[in-house]
């Protein structure tokens, strides 16, 4: 039972680290998006940011 709990904790820590990496990548992507893209691309980006934001919170 302890081993299973330990594995679960490791899995959670790994997931959290992956989320932080994604969050950092999004932040840097946001900073590089200085020029406004074409409207359709802008809509896609907005959708992605909202989706990821929901996943992170």
PDB file of N, CA and C in Angstrom:
ATOM      1  N   UNK A   1       0.842  -1.206   0.000  1.00  0.00           N
ATOM      2  CA  UNK A   1       0.000   0.000   0.000  1.00  0.00           C
ATOM      3  C   UNK A   1       0.880   1.261   0.000  1.00  0.00           C
ATOM      4  N   UNK A   2       1.918   1.240   0.821  1.00  0.00           N
ATOM      5  CA  UNK A   2       2.829   2.384   0.888  1.00  0.00           C
ATOM      6  C   UNK A   2       3.499   2.635  -0.462  1.00  0.00           C
ATOM      7  N   UNK A   3       3.875   1.549  -1.130  1.00  0.00           N
ATOM      8  CA  UNK A   3       4.527   1.673  -2.438  1.00  0.00           C
ATOM      9  C   UNK A   3       3.588   2.328  -3.451  1.00  0.00           C
ATOM     10  N   UNK A   4       2.324   1.956  -3.400  1.00  0.00           N
ATOM     11  CA  UNK A   4       1.325   2.529  -4.312  1.00  0.00           C
ATOM     12  C   UNK A   4       1.149   4.020  -4.044  1.00  0.00           C
ATOM     13  N   UNK A   5       1.109   4.392  -2.769  1.00  0.00           N
ATOM     14  CA  UNK A   5       0.982   5.808  -2.403  1.00  0.00           C
ATOM     15  C   UNK A   5       2.210   6.589  -2.863  1.00  0.00           C
ATOM     16  N   UNK A   6       3.375   5.966  -2.709  1.00  0.00           N
ATOM     17  CA  UNK A   6       4.627   6.601  -3.107  1.00  0.00           C
ATOM     18  C   UNK A   6       4.635   6.855  -4.622  1.00  0.00           C
ATOM     19  N   UNK A   7       4.196   5.853  -5.389  1.00  0.00           N
ATOM     20  CA  UNK A   7       4.123   5.991  -6.853  1.00  0.00           C
ATOM     21  C   UNK A   7       3.148   7.093  -7.243  1.00  0.00           C
ATOM     22  N   UNK A   8       2.027   7.146  -6.551  1.00  0.00           N
ATOM     23  CA  UNK A   8       1.014   8.169  -6.826  1.00  0.00           C
ATOM     24  C   UNK A   8       1.578   9.565  -6.562  1.00  0.00           C
ATOM     25  N   UNK A   9       2.308   9.708  -5.456  1.00  0.00           N
ATOM     26  CA  UNK A   9       2.923  10.998  -5.131  1.00  0.00           C
ATOM     27  C   UNK A   9       3.939  11.403  -6.192  1.00  0.00           C
ATOM     28  N   UNK A  10       4.750  10.444  -6.629  1.00  0.00           N
ATOM     29  CA  UNK A  10       5.738  10.732  -7.676  1.00  0.00           C
ATOM     30  C   UNK A  10       5.048  11.161  -8.960  1.00  0.00           C
ATOM     31  N   UNK A  11       3.945  10.489  -9.276  1.00  0.00           N
ATOM     32  CA  UNK A  11       3.182  10.805 -10.486  1.00  0.00           C
ATOM     33  C   UNK A  11       2.623  12.232 -10.410  1.00  0.00           C
ATOM     34  N   UNK A  12       2.110  12.599  -9.238  1.00  0.00           N
ATOM     35  CA  UNK A  12       1.569  13.944  -9.047  1.00  0.00           C
ATOM     36  C   UNK A  12       2.654  15.008  -9.171  1.00  0.00           C
ATOM     37  N   UNK A  13       3.818  14.724  -8.594  1.00  0.00           N
ATOM     38  CA  UNK A  13       4.942  15.665  -8.668  1.00  0.00           C
ATOM     39  C   UNK A  13       5.378  15.854 -10.120  1.00  0.00           C
ATOM     40  N   UNK A  14       5.459  14.748 -10.866  1.00  0.00           N
ATOM     41  CA  UNK A  14       5.834  14.828 -12.281  1.00  0.00           C
ATOM     42  C   UNK A  14       4.814  15.635 -13.079  1.00  0.00           C
ATOM     43  N   UNK A  15       3.528  15.404 -12.813  1.00  0.00           N
ATOM     44  CA  UNK A  15       2.468  16.143 -13.509  1.00  0.00           C
ATOM     45  C   UNK A  15       2.588  17.633 -13.228  1.00  0.00           C
ATOM     46  N   UNK A  16       2.852  17.946 -11.967  1.00  0.00           N
ATOM     47  CA  UNK A  16       2.977  19.342 -11.553  1.00  0.00           C
ATOM     48  C   UNK A  16       4.161  20.002 -12.248  1.00  0.00           C
ATOM     49  N   UNK A  17       5.274  19.266 -12.348  1.00  0.00           N
ATOM     50  CA  UNK A  17       6.460  19.799 -13.024  1.00  0.00           C
ATOM     51  C   UNK A  17       6.177  20.039 -14.503  1.00  0.00           C
ATOM     52  N   UNK A  18       5.452  19.091 -15.124  1.00  0.00           N
ATOM     53  CA  UNK A  18       5.100  19.257 -16.539  1.00  0.00           C
ATOM     54  C   UNK A  18       4.213  20.481 -16.730  1.00  0.00           C
ATOM     55  N   UNK A  19       3.253  20.673 -15.831  1.00  0.00           N
ATOM     56  CA  UNK A  19       2.369  21.838 -15.910  1.00  0.00           C
ATOM     57  C   UNK A  19       3.153  23.134 -15.776  1.00  0.00           C
ATOM     58  N   UNK A  20       4.109  23.160 -14.855  1.00  0.00           N
ATOM     59  CA  UNK A  20       4.930  24.356 -14.668  1.00  0.00           C
ATOM     60  C   UNK A  20       5.755  24.644 -15.912  1.00  0.00           C
ATOM     61  N   UNK A  21       6.276  23.590 -16.546  1.00  0.00           N
ATOM     62  CA  UNK A  21       7.043  23.756 -17.781  1.00  0.00           C
ATOM     63  C   UNK A  21       6.158  24.355 -18.864  1.00  0.00           C
ATOM     64  N   UNK A  22       4.938  23.810 -19.001  1.00  0.00           N
ATOM     65  CA  UNK A  22       3.985  24.310 -19.997  1.00  0.00           C
ATOM     66  C   UNK A  22       3.634  25.766 -19.696  1.00  0.00           C
ATOM     67  N   UNK A  23       3.411  26.058 -18.423  1.00  0.00           N
ATOM     68  CA  UNK A  23       3.066  27.414 -18.001  1.00  0.00           C
ATOM     69  C   UNK A  23       4.184  28.392 -18.374  1.00  0.00           C
ATOM     70  N   UNK A  24       5.437  27.985 -18.141  1.00  0.00           N
ATOM     71  CA  UNK A  24       6.588  28.817 -18.500  1.00  0.00           C
ATOM     72  C   UNK A  24       6.663  29.029 -20.011  1.00  0.00           C
ATOM     73  N   UNK A  25       6.396  27.964 -20.770  1.00  0.00           N
ATOM     74  CA  UNK A  25       6.424  28.060 -22.232  1.00  0.00           C
ATOM     75  C   UNK A  25       5.343  29.014 -22.730  1.00  0.00           C
ATOM     76  N   UNK A  26       4.173  28.954 -22.120  1.00  0.00           N
ATOM     77  CA  UNK A  26       3.070  29.843 -22.501  1.00  0.00           C
ATOM     78  C   UNK A  26       3.435  31.289 -22.196  1.00  0.00           C
ATOM     79  N   UNK A  27       4.037  31.507 -21.027  1.00  0.00           N
ATOM     80  CA  UNK A  27       4.448  32.854 -20.635  1.00  0.00           C
ATOM     81  C   UNK A  27       5.425  33.433 -21.645  1.00  0.00           C
ATOM     82  N   UNK A  28       6.439  32.646 -22.027  1.00  0.00           N
ATOM     83  CA  UNK A  28       7.416  33.151 -22.989  1.00  0.00           C
ATOM     84  C   UNK A  28       6.784  33.336 -24.366  1.00  0.00           C
ATOM     85  N   UNK A  29       5.846  32.451 -24.715  1.00  0.00           N
ATOM     86  CA  UNK A  29       5.138  32.580 -25.991  1.00  0.00           C
ATOM     87  C   UNK A  29       4.324  33.868 -26.001  1.00  0.00           C
ATOM     88  N   UNK A  30       3.656  34.134 -24.904  1.00  0.00           N
ATOM     89  CA  UNK A  30       2.857  35.352 -24.753  1.00  0.00           C
ATOM     90  C   UNK A  30       3.721  36.590 -24.958  1.00  0.00           C
ATOM     91  N   UNK A  31       4.939  36.553 -24.385  1.00  0.00           N
ATOM     92  CA  UNK A  31       5.845  37.695 -24.478  1.00  0.00           C
ATOM     93  C   UNK A  31       6.367  37.903 -25.899  1.00  0.00           C
ATOM     94  N   UNK A  32       6.508  36.805 -26.664  1.00  0.00           N
ATOM     95  CA  UNK A  32       7.018  36.940 -28.034  1.00  0.00           C
ATOM     96  C   UNK A  32       5.929  37.332 -29.026  1.00  0.00           C
ATOM     97  N   UNK A  33       4.666  37.225 -28.602  1.00  0.00           N
ATOM     98  CA  UNK A  33       3.558  37.578 -29.490  1.00  0.00           C
ATOM     99  C   UNK A  33       3.292  39.079 -29.477  1.00  0.00           C
ATOM    100  N   UNK A  34       4.242  39.848 -29.963  1.00  0.00           N
ATOM    101  CA  UNK A  34       4.093  41.307 -29.929  1.00  0.00           C
ATOM    102  C   UNK A  34       3.288  41.828 -31.117  1.00  0.00           C
ATOM    103  N   UNK A  35       3.448  41.191 -32.292  1.00  0.00           N
ATOM    104  CA  UNK A  35       2.681  41.630 -33.458  1.00  0.00           C
ATOM    105  C   UNK A  35       1.364  40.863 -33.518  1.00  0.00           C
ATOM    106  N   UNK A  36       0.257  41.557 -33.772  1.00  0.00           N
ATOM    107  CA  UNK A  36      -1.031  40.851 -33.808  1.00  0.00           C
ATOM    108  C   UNK A  36      -1.116  39.906 -35.009  1.00  0.00           C
ATOM    109  N   UNK A  37      -1.407  38.633 -34.781  1.00  0.00           N
ATOM    110  CA  UNK A  37      -1.529  37.688 -35.900  1.00  0.00           C
ATOM    111  C   UNK A  37      -2.840  37.877 -36.655  1.00  0.00           C
ATOM    112  N   UNK A  38      -3.030  37.109 -37.716  1.00  0.00           N
ATOM    113  CA  UNK A  38      -4.282  37.195 -38.475  1.00  0.00           C
ATOM    114  C   UNK A  38      -5.447  36.758 -37.581  1.00  0.00           C
ATOM    115  N   UNK A  39      -6.633  37.356 -37.766  1.00  0.00           N
ATOM    116  CA  UNK A  39      -7.771  37.076 -36.869  1.00  0.00           C
ATOM    117  C   UNK A  39      -8.061  35.602 -36.585  1.00  0.00           C
ATOM    118  N   UNK A  40      -8.012  34.736 -37.615  1.00  0.00           N
ATOM    119  CA  UNK A  40      -8.326  33.322 -37.377  1.00  0.00           C
ATOM    120  C   UNK A  40      -7.303  32.690 -36.437  1.00  0.00           C
ATOM    121  N   UNK A  41      -6.036  33.063 -36.626  1.00  0.00           N
ATOM    122  CA  UNK A  41      -4.968  32.550 -35.765  1.00  0.00           C
ATOM    123  C   UNK A  41      -5.144  33.106 -34.348  1.00  0.00           C
ATOM    124  N   UNK A  42      -5.547  34.358 -34.266  1.00  0.00           N
ATOM    125  CA  UNK A  42      -5.767  35.000 -32.970  1.00  0.00           C
ATOM    126  C   UNK A  42      -6.851  34.260 -32.189  1.00  0.00           C
ATOM    127  N   UNK A  43      -7.914  33.873 -32.886  1.00  0.00           N
ATOM    128  CA  UNK A  43      -9.000  33.128 -32.265  1.00  0.00           C
ATOM    129  C   UNK A  43      -8.534  31.786 -31.742  1.00  0.00           C
ATOM    130  N   UNK A  44      -7.701  31.112 -32.542  1.00  0.00           N
ATOM    131  CA  UNK A  44      -7.160  29.815 -32.135  1.00  0.00           C
ATOM    132  C   UNK A  44      -6.278  29.966 -30.904  1.00  0.00           C
ATOM    133  N   UNK A  45      -5.429  30.989 -30.917  1.00  0.00           N
ATOM    134  CA  UNK A  45      -4.541  31.236 -29.781  1.00  0.00           C
ATOM    135  C   UNK A  45      -5.339  31.532 -28.523  1.00  0.00           C
ATOM    136  N   UNK A  46      -6.374  32.350 -28.654  1.00  0.00           N
ATOM    137  CA  UNK A  46      -7.215  32.715 -27.519  1.00  0.00           C
ATOM    138  C   UNK A  46      -7.849  31.459 -26.928  1.00  0.00           C
ATOM    139  N   UNK A  47      -8.350  30.601 -27.812  1.00  0.00           N
ATOM    140  CA  UNK A  47      -8.965  29.354 -27.371  1.00  0.00           C
ATOM    141  C   UNK A  47      -7.950  28.492 -26.620  1.00  0.00           C
ATOM    142  N   UNK A  48      -6.738  28.373 -27.173  1.00  0.00           N
ATOM    143  CA  UNK A  48      -5.694  27.564 -26.538  1.00  0.00           C
ATOM    144  C   UNK A  48      -5.322  28.121 -25.177  1.00  0.00           C
ATOM    145  N   UNK A  49      -5.133  29.433 -25.103  1.00  0.00           N
ATOM    146  CA  UNK A  49      -4.769  30.047 -23.827  1.00  0.00           C
ATOM    147  C   UNK A  49      -5.857  29.827 -22.776  1.00  0.00           C
ATOM    148  N   UNK A  50      -7.108  29.973 -23.189  1.00  0.00           N
ATOM    149  CA  UNK A  50      -8.218  29.772 -22.248  1.00  0.00           C
ATOM    150  C   UNK A  50      -8.280  28.325 -21.779  1.00  0.00           C
ATOM    151  N   UNK A  51      -8.090  27.397 -22.719  1.00  0.00           N
ATOM    152  CA  UNK A  51      -8.111  25.976 -22.398  1.00  0.00           C
ATOM    153  C   UNK A  51      -7.007  25.627 -21.405  1.00  0.00           C
ATOM    154  N   UNK A  52      -5.796  26.111 -21.686  1.00  0.00           N
ATOM    155  CA  UNK A  52      -4.658  25.806 -20.815  1.00  0.00           C
ATOM    156  C   UNK A  52      -4.830  26.496 -19.466  1.00  0.00           C
ATOM    157  N   UNK A  53      -5.342  27.720 -19.486  1.00  0.00           N
ATOM    158  CA  UNK A  53      -5.588  28.446 -18.242  1.00  0.00           C
ATOM    159  C   UNK A  53      -6.538  27.650 -17.342  1.00  0.00           C
ATOM    160  N   UNK A  54      -7.589  27.104 -17.938  1.00  0.00           N
ATOM    161  CA  UNK A  54      -8.547  26.295 -17.172  1.00  0.00           C
ATOM    162  C   UNK A  54      -7.884  25.047 -16.602  1.00  0.00           C
ATOM    163  N   UNK A  55      -6.990  24.450 -17.380  1.00  0.00           N
ATOM    164  CA  UNK A  55      -6.290  23.244 -16.916  1.00  0.00           C
ATOM    165  C   UNK A  55      -5.355  23.545 -15.752  1.00  0.00           C
ATOM    166  N   UNK A  56      -4.776  24.735 -15.757  1.00  0.00           N
ATOM    167  CA  UNK A  56      -3.799  25.087 -14.724  1.00  0.00           C
ATOM    168  C   UNK A  56      -4.448  25.551 -13.428  1.00  0.00           C
ATOM    169  N   UNK A  57      -5.713  25.940 -13.501  1.00  0.00           N
ATOM    170  CA  UNK A  57      -6.368  26.455 -12.290  1.00  0.00           C
ATOM    171  C   UNK A  57      -7.463  25.539 -11.772  1.00  0.00           C
TER     172      UNK A  57
END
